[in-house]
CSV table of C-alpha atoms in Angstrom, one decimal:
chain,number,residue,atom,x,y,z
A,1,UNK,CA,62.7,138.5,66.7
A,2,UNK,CA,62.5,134.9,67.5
A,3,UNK,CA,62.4,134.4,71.1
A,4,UNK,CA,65.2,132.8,73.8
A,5,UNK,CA,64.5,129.9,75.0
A,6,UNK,CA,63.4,126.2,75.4
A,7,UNK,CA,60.7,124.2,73.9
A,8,UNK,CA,60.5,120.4,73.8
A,9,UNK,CA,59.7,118.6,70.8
A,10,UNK,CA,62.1,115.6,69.4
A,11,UNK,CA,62.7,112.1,70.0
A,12,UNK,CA,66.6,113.1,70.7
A,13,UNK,CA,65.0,115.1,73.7
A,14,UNK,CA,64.6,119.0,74.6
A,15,UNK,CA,65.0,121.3,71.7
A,16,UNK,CA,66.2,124.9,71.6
A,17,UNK,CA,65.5,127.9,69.9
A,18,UNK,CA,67.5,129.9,67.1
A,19,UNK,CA,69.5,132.2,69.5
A,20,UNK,CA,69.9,129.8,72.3
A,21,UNK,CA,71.3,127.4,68.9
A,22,UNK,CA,73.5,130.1,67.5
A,23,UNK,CA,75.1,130.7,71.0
A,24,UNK,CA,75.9,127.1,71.3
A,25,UNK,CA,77.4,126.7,68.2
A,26,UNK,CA,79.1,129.9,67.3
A,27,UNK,CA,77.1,131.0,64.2
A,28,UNK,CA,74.5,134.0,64.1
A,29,UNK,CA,70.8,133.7,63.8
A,30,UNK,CA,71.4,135.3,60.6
A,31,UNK,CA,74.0,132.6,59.4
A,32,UNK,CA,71.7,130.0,60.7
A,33,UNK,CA,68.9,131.4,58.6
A,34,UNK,CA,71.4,131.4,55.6
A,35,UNK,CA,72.2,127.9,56.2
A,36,UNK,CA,68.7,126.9,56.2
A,37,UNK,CA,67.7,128.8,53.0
A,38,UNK,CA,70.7,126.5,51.7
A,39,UNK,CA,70.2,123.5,53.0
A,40,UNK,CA,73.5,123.5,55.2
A,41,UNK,CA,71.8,123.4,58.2
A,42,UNK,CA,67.9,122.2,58.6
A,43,UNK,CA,65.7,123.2,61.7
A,44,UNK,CA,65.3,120.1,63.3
A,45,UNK,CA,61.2,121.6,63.9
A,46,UNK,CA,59.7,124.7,62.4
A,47,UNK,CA,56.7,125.8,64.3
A,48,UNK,CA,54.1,125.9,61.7
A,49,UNK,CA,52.0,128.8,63.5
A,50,UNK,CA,54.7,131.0,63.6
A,51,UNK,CA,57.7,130.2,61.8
A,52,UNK,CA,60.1,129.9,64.6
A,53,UNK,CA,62.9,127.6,64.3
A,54,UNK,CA,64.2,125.1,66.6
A,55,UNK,CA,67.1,123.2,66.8
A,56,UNK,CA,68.4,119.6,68.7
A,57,UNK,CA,71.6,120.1,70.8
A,58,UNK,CA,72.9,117.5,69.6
A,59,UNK,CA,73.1,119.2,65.7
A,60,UNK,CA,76.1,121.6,67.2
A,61,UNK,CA,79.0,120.0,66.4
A,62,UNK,CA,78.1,119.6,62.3
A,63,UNK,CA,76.8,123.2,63.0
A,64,UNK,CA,80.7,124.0,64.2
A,65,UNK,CA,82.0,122.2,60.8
A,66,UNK,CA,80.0,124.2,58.7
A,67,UNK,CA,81.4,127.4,60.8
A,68,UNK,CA,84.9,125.9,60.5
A,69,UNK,CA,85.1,125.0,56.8
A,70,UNK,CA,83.3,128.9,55.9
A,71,UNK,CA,86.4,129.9,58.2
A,72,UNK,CA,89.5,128.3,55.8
A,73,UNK,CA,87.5,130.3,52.5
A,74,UNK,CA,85.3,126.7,51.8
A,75,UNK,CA,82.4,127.5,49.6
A,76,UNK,CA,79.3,127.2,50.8
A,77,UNK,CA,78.4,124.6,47.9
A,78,UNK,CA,81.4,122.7,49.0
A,79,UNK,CA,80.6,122.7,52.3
A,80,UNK,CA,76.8,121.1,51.4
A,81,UNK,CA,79.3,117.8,49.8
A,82,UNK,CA,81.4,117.6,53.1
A,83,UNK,CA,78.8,118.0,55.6
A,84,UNK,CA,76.9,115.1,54.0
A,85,UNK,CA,79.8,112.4,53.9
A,86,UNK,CA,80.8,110.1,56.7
A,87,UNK,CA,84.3,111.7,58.7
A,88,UNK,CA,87.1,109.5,56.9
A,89,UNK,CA,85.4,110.9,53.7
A,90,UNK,CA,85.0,114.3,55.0
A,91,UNK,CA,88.5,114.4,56.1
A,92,UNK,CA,90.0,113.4,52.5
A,93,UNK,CA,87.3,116.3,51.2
A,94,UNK,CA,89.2,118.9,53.4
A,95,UNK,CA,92.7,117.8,53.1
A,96,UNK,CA,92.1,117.7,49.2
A,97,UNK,CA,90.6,121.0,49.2
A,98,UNK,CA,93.4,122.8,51.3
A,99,UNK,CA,96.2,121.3,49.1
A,100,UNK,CA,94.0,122.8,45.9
A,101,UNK,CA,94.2,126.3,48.1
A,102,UNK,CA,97.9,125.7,48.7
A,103,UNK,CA,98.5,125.1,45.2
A,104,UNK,CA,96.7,128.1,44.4
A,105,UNK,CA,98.8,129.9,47.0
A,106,UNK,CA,102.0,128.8,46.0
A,107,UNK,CA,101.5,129.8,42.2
A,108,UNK,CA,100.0,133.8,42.9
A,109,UNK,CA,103.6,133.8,45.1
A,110,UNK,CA,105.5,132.4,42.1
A,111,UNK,CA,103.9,135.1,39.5
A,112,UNK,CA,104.5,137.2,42.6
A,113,UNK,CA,107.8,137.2,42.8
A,114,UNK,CA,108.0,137.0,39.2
A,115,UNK,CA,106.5,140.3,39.3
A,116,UNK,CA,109.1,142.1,42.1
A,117,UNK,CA,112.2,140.2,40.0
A,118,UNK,CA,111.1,141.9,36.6
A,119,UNK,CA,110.0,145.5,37.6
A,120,UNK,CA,112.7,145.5,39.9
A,121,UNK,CA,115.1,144.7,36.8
A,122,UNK,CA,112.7,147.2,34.7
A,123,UNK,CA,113.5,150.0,37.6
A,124,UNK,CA,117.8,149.3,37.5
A,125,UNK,CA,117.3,149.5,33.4
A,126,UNK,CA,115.7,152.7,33.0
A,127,UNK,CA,117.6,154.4,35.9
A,128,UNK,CA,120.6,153.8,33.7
A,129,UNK,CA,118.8,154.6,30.0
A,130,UNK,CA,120.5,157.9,28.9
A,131,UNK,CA,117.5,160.6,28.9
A,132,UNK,CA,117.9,160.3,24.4
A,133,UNK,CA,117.9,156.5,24.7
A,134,UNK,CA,115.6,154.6,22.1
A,135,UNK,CA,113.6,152.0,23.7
A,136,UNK,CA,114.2,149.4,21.2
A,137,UNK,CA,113.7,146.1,22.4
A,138,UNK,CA,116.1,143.7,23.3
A,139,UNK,CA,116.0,142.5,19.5
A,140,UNK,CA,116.9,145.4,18.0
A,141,UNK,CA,119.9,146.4,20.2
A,142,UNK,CA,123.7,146.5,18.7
A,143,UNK,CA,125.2,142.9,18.7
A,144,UNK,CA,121.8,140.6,19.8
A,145,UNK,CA,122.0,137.3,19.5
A,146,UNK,CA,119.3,135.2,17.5
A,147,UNK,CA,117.9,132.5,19.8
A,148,UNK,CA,116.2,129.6,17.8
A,149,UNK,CA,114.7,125.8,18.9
A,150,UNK,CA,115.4,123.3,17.8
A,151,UNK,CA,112.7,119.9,19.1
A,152,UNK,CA,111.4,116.4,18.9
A,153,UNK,CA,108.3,114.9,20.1
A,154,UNK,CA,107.5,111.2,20.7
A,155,UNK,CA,104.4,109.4,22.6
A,156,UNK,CA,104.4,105.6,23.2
A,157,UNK,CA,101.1,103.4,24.3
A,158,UNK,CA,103.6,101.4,26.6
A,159,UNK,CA,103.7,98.5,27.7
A,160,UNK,CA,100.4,97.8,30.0
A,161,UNK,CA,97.9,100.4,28.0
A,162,UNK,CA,95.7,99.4,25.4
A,163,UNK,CA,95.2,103.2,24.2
A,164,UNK,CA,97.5,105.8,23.9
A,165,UNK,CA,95.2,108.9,25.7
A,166,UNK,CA,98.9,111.2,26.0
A,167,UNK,CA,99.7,113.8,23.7
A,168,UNK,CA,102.8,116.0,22.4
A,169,UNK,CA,104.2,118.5,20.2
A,170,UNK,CA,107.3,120.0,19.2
A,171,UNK,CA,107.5,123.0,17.0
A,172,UNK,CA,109.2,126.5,15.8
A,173,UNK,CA,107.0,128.2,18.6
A,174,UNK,CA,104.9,125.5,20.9
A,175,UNK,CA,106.2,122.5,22.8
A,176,UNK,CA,103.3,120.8,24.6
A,177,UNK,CA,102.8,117.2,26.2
A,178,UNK,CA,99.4,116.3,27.5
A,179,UNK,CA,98.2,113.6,29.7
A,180,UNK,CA,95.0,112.6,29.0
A,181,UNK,CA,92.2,110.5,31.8
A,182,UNK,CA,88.9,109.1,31.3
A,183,UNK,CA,86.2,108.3,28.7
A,184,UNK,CA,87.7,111.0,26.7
A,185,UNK,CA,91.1,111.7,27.9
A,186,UNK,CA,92.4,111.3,24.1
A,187,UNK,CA,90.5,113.4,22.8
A,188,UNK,CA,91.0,116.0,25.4
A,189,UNK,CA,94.4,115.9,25.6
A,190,UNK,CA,94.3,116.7,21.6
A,191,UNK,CA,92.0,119.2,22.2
A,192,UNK,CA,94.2,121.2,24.9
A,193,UNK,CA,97.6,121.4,22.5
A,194,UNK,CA,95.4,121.9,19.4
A,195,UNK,CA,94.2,125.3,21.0
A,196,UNK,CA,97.3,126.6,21.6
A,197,UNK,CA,98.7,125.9,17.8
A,198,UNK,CA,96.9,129.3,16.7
A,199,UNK,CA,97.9,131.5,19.0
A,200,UNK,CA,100.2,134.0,17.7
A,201,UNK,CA,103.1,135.0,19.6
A,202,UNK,CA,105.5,138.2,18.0
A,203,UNK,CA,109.9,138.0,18.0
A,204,UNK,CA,111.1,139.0,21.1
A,205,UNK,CA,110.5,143.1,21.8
A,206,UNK,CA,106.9,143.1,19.5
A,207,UNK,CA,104.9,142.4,23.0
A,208,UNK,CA,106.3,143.2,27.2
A,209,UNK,CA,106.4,141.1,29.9
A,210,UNK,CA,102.9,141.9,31.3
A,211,UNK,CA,101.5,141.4,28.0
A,212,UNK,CA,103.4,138.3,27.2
A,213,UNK,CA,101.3,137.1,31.0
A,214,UNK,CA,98.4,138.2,29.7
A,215,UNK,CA,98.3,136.6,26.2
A,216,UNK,CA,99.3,133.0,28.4
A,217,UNK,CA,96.2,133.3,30.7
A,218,UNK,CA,94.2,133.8,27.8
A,219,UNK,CA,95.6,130.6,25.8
A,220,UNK,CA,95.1,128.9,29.0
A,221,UNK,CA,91.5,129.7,29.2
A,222,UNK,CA,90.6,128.5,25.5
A,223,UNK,CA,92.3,125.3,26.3
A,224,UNK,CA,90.2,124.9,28.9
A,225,UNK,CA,87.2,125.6,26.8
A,226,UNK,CA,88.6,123.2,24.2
A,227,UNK,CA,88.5,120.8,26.8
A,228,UNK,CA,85.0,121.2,28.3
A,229,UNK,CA,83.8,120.9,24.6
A,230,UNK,CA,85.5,118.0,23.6
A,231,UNK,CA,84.8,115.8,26.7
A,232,UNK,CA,80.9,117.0,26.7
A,233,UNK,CA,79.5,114.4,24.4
A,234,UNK,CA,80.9,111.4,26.7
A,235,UNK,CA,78.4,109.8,29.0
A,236,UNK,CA,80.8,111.0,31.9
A,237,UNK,CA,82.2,114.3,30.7
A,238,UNK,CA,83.6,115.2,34.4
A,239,UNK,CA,86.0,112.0,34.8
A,240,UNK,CA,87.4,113.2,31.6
A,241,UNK,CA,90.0,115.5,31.3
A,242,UNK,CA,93.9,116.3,30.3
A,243,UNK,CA,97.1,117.5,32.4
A,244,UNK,CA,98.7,120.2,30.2
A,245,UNK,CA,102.3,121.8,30.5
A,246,UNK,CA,103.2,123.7,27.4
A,247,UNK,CA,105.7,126.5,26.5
A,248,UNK,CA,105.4,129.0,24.0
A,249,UNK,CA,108.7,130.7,22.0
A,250,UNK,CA,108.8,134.4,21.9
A,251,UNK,CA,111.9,135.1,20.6
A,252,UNK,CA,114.2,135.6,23.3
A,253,UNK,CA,111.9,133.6,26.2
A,254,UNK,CA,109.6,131.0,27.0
A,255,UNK,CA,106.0,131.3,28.3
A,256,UNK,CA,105.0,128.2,30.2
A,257,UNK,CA,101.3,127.0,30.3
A,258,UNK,CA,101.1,124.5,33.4
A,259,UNK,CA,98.4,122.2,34.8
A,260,UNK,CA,98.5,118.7,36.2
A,261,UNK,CA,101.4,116.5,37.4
A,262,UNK,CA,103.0,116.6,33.6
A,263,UNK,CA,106.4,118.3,33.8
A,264,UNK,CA,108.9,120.4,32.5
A,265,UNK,CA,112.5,120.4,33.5
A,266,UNK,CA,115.6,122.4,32.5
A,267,UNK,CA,119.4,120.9,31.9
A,268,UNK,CA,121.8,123.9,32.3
A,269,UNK,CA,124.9,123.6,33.3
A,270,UNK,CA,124.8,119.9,33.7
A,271,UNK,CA,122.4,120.2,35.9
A,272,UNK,CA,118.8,119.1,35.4
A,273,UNK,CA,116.2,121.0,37.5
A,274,UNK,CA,112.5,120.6,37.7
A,275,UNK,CA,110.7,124.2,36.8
A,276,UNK,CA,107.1,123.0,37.1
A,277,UNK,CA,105.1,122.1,40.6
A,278,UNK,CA,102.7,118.7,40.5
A,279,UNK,CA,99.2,119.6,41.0
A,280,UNK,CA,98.5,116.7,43.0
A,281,UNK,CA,97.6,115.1,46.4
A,282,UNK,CA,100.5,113.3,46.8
A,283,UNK,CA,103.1,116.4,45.6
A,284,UNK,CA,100.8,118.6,48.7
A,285,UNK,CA,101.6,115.8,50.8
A,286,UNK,CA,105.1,116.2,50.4
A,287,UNK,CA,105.1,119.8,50.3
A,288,UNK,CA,103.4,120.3,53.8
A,289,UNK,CA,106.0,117.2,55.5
A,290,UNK,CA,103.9,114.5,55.9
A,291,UNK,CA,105.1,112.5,53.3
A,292,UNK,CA,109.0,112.3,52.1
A,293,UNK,CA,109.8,112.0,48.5
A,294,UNK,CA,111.3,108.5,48.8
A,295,UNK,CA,107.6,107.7,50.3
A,296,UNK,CA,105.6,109.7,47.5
A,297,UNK,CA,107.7,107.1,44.8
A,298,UNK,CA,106.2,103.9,46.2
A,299,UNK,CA,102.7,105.2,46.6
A,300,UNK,CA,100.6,102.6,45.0
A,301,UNK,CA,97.7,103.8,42.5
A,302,UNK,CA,96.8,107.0,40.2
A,303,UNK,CA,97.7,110.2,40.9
A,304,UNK,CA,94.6,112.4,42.7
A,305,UNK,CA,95.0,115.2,40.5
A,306,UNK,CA,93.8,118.4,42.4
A,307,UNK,CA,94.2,121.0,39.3
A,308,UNK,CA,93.4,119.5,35.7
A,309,UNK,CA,91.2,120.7,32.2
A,310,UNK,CA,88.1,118.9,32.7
A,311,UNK,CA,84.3,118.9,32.5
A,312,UNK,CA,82.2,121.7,34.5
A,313,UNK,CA,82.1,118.9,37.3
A,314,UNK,CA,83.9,116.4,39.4
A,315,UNK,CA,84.0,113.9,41.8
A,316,UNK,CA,83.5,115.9,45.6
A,317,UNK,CA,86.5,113.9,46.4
A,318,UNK,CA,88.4,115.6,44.0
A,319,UNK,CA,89.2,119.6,44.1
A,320,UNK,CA,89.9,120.7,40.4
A,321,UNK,CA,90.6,124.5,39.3
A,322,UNK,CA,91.0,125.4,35.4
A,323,UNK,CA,92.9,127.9,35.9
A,324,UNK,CA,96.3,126.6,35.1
A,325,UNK,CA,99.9,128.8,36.2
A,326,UNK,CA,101.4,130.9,33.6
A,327,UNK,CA,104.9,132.4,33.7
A,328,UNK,CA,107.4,133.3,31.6
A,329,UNK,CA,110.8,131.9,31.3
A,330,UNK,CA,114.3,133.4,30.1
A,331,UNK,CA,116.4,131.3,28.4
A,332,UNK,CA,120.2,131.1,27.5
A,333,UNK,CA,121.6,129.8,24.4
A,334,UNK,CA,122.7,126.0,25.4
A,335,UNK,CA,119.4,125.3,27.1
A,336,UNK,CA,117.5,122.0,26.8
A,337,UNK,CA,114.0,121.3,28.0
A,338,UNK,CA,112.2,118.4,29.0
A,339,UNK,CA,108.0,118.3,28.8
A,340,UNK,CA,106.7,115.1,29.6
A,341,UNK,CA,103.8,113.1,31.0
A,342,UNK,CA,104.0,111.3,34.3
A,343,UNK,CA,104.2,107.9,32.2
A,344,UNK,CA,108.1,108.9,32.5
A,345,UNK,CA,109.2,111.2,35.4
A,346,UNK,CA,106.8,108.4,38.1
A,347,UNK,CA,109.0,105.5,36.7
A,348,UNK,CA,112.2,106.5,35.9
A,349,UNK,CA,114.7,107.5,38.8
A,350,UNK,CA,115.7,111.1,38.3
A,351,UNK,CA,119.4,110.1,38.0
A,352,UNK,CA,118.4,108.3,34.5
A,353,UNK,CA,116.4,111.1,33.6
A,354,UNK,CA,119.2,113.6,33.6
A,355,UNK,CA,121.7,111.2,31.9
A,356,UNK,CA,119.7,110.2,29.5
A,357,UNK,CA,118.7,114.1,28.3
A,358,UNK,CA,122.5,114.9,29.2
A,359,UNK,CA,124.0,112.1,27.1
A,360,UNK,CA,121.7,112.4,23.6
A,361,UNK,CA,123.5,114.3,20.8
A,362,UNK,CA,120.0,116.0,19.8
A,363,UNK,CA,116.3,115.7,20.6
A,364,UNK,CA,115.6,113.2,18.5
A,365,UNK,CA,118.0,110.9,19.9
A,366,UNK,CA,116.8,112.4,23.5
A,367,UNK,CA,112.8,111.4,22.9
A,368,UNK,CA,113.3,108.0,22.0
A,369,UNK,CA,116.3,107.2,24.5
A,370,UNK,CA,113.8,108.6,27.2
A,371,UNK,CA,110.6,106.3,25.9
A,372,UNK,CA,113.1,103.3,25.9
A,373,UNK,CA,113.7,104.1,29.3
A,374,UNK,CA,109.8,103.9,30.1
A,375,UNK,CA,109.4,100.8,28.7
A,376,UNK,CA,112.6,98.9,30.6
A,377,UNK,CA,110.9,100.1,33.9
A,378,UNK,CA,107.6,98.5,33.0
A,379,UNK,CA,106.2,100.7,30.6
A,380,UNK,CA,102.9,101.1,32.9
A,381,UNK,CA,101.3,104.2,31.5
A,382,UNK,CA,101.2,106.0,28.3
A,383,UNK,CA,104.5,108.4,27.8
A,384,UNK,CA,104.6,111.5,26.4
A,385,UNK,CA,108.0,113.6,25.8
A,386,UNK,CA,109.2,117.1,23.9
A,387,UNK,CA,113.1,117.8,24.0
A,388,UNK,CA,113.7,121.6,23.1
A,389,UNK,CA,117.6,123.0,22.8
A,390,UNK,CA,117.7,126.6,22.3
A,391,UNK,CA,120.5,127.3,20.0
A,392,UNK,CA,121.6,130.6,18.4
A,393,UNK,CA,120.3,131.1,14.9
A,394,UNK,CA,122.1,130.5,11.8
């Protein structure tokens, strides 16, 4: 055991020892050790005789940060970025990686209660199933209705761009609109929709709830992979990447694929809601108060993305996770749904938004009516839309 006490040694003054360290700052002997082994946390001497480390006072308090950051779940490889940056960079580090854990958060409660809603509804069907019942699916009992979609998909370059890097596409099973950034933010956002155009998804009934999740996560993951490959041969594969928000027809419901700030709403009713949650900065700034909606409009600049499809690495400043939400969505025959790329939902006031999807006769009309509306506000960034109605099949 390394012994208590004093022993002088640097030019910031009197040094102490391990344990005299670790009470000082909190952290075990065996954490320091760790920390060390890491290179968190250097020895400011290590007696060369005997191996005994010791540490200047005056290394507690980025001791206490390292102790602090391992207390909110921050990796330990994480932590080696922070503790090296000055504070106004550390501080962006933190607040960036606690709206990524937030994010994170907020989508396990979502699937969550998606999971209480449907067994609950699960538990209140078979509790009235007579005991001779078939279990035949919702599209093989008496008098189903045949839901169908019918969809259009439009990008425009705009008015400022020089390249068009968004993506979409509209069909009998998969809408999906893609935002692409970087080097290679074309060809990533081509690469995301293009891997979900093989997956295989059976009429309503051939495949339950959990496995419908299941079969989304796993799409999900080989866009990802899609992504990581087709970014890999640019000379800065981890600035490249793609937001993705994508649904997938079943039949009878939607699956929704979500990353990124892209968005899908819902007009039922007359009334257009929002179904998707920004993975960004600013959207965590307004979700924990310190930033109003009206502010979040006029923020100046690119979105920080904290969730994205990218390369294996990014940026310290930014937090990025792969692993987008999944869920699944009913729908009602009358529906319409809106994907599209921040190009339109930062620059065009919500109140145009909905009028314009409200107004069109069909999704063709809808696309182009929405672009247009891009372009009179400026047209600053690439615009990517999808317009879906579900109607009942003929």
């Amino acid at each position: 055991m390394e012994r208590e006490g004093r022993a002088v040694g640097a030019a910031s003054g009197e040094l102490v020892t391990i344990g005299e360290f670790a009470r000082l700052s909190r952290l075990s002997a065996k954490a320091l050790r760790r920390y060390d082994e890491l290179g968190l946390l250097r020895p400011a001497l290590v007696d060369p005789v005997n191996g005994y480390r010791y540490y200047d006072p005056v290394q507690v308090e980025g001791a206490r940060l390292v102790a602090w950051l391992r207390r909110i779940g921050m990796p330990l490889n994480r932590i080696g970025r922070v503790v090296a940056l000055d504070a106004g960079a550390a501080a962006v580090e933190i607040r960036a990686y606690w709206a990524w854990v937030e994010a994170e958060t907020a989508a396990r409660r979502d699937l969550a209660m998606y999971l209480v809603d449907h067994l609950s509804a699960e538990g209140r069907t078979m509790s009235r199933m007579p005991d001779n019942a078939e279990n035949t699916g919702s599209s093989g009992s008496a008098g189903a209705v045949s839901l169908a979609i019918r969809c259009a998909a439009l990008t425009d370059i705009g008015v400022v761009r020089t390249a068009n890097q968004d993506a979409a596409f509209a069909g009998p099973r998969l809408l999906a609109v893609a935002d692409g950034f970087g080097e290679g933010g074309a060809e990533a956002s081509a690469a995301a929709i293009e891997a979900l155009k093989p997956s295989t998804w059976g009429r309503d009934g051939a495949l339950s709830a959990a496995d419908l999740l299941n079969a989304l996560e796993d799409t999900a993951d080989s866009a990802a992979r899609a992504v990581r490959d087709a970014v890999a041969p640019c000379a800065a594969p981890d600035g490249s990447g793609t937001t993705l928000t994508a649904m997938l027809w079943t039949g009878s419901r939607l699956g929704l694929v979500h990353i990124g700030d892209s968005r899908a709403y819902l007009l039922r009713g007359g009334e257009l809601f929002r179904i998707t949650h920004d993975h960004s900065l600013v959207q965590s700034m307004i979700d924990d108060g310190s930033l109003s909606p009206e502010e979040a409009s006029s923020q100046p600049g690119p979105a920080l993305l904290l969730k994205a499809l990218a390369g294996e690495a990014w940026p310290a400043s930014v937090a990025v996770a792969c692993r987008a939400d999944v869920r699944l969505q009913e729908v009602l025959a009358g529906d319409r749904y809106l994907l599209c790329s921040d190009g339109l939902s930062a620059v065009v006031e919500a109140a145009d938004l909905r009028a314009a999807v409200v107004a069109a006769d069909d999704p063709q009309e809808a696309v182009r009516r929405l672009a247009g509306l891009a372009r009179e506000a400026g047209g600053p960034d690439n615009v990517a839309c999808v317009v879906a109605d579900v109607v009942v099949e003929e």
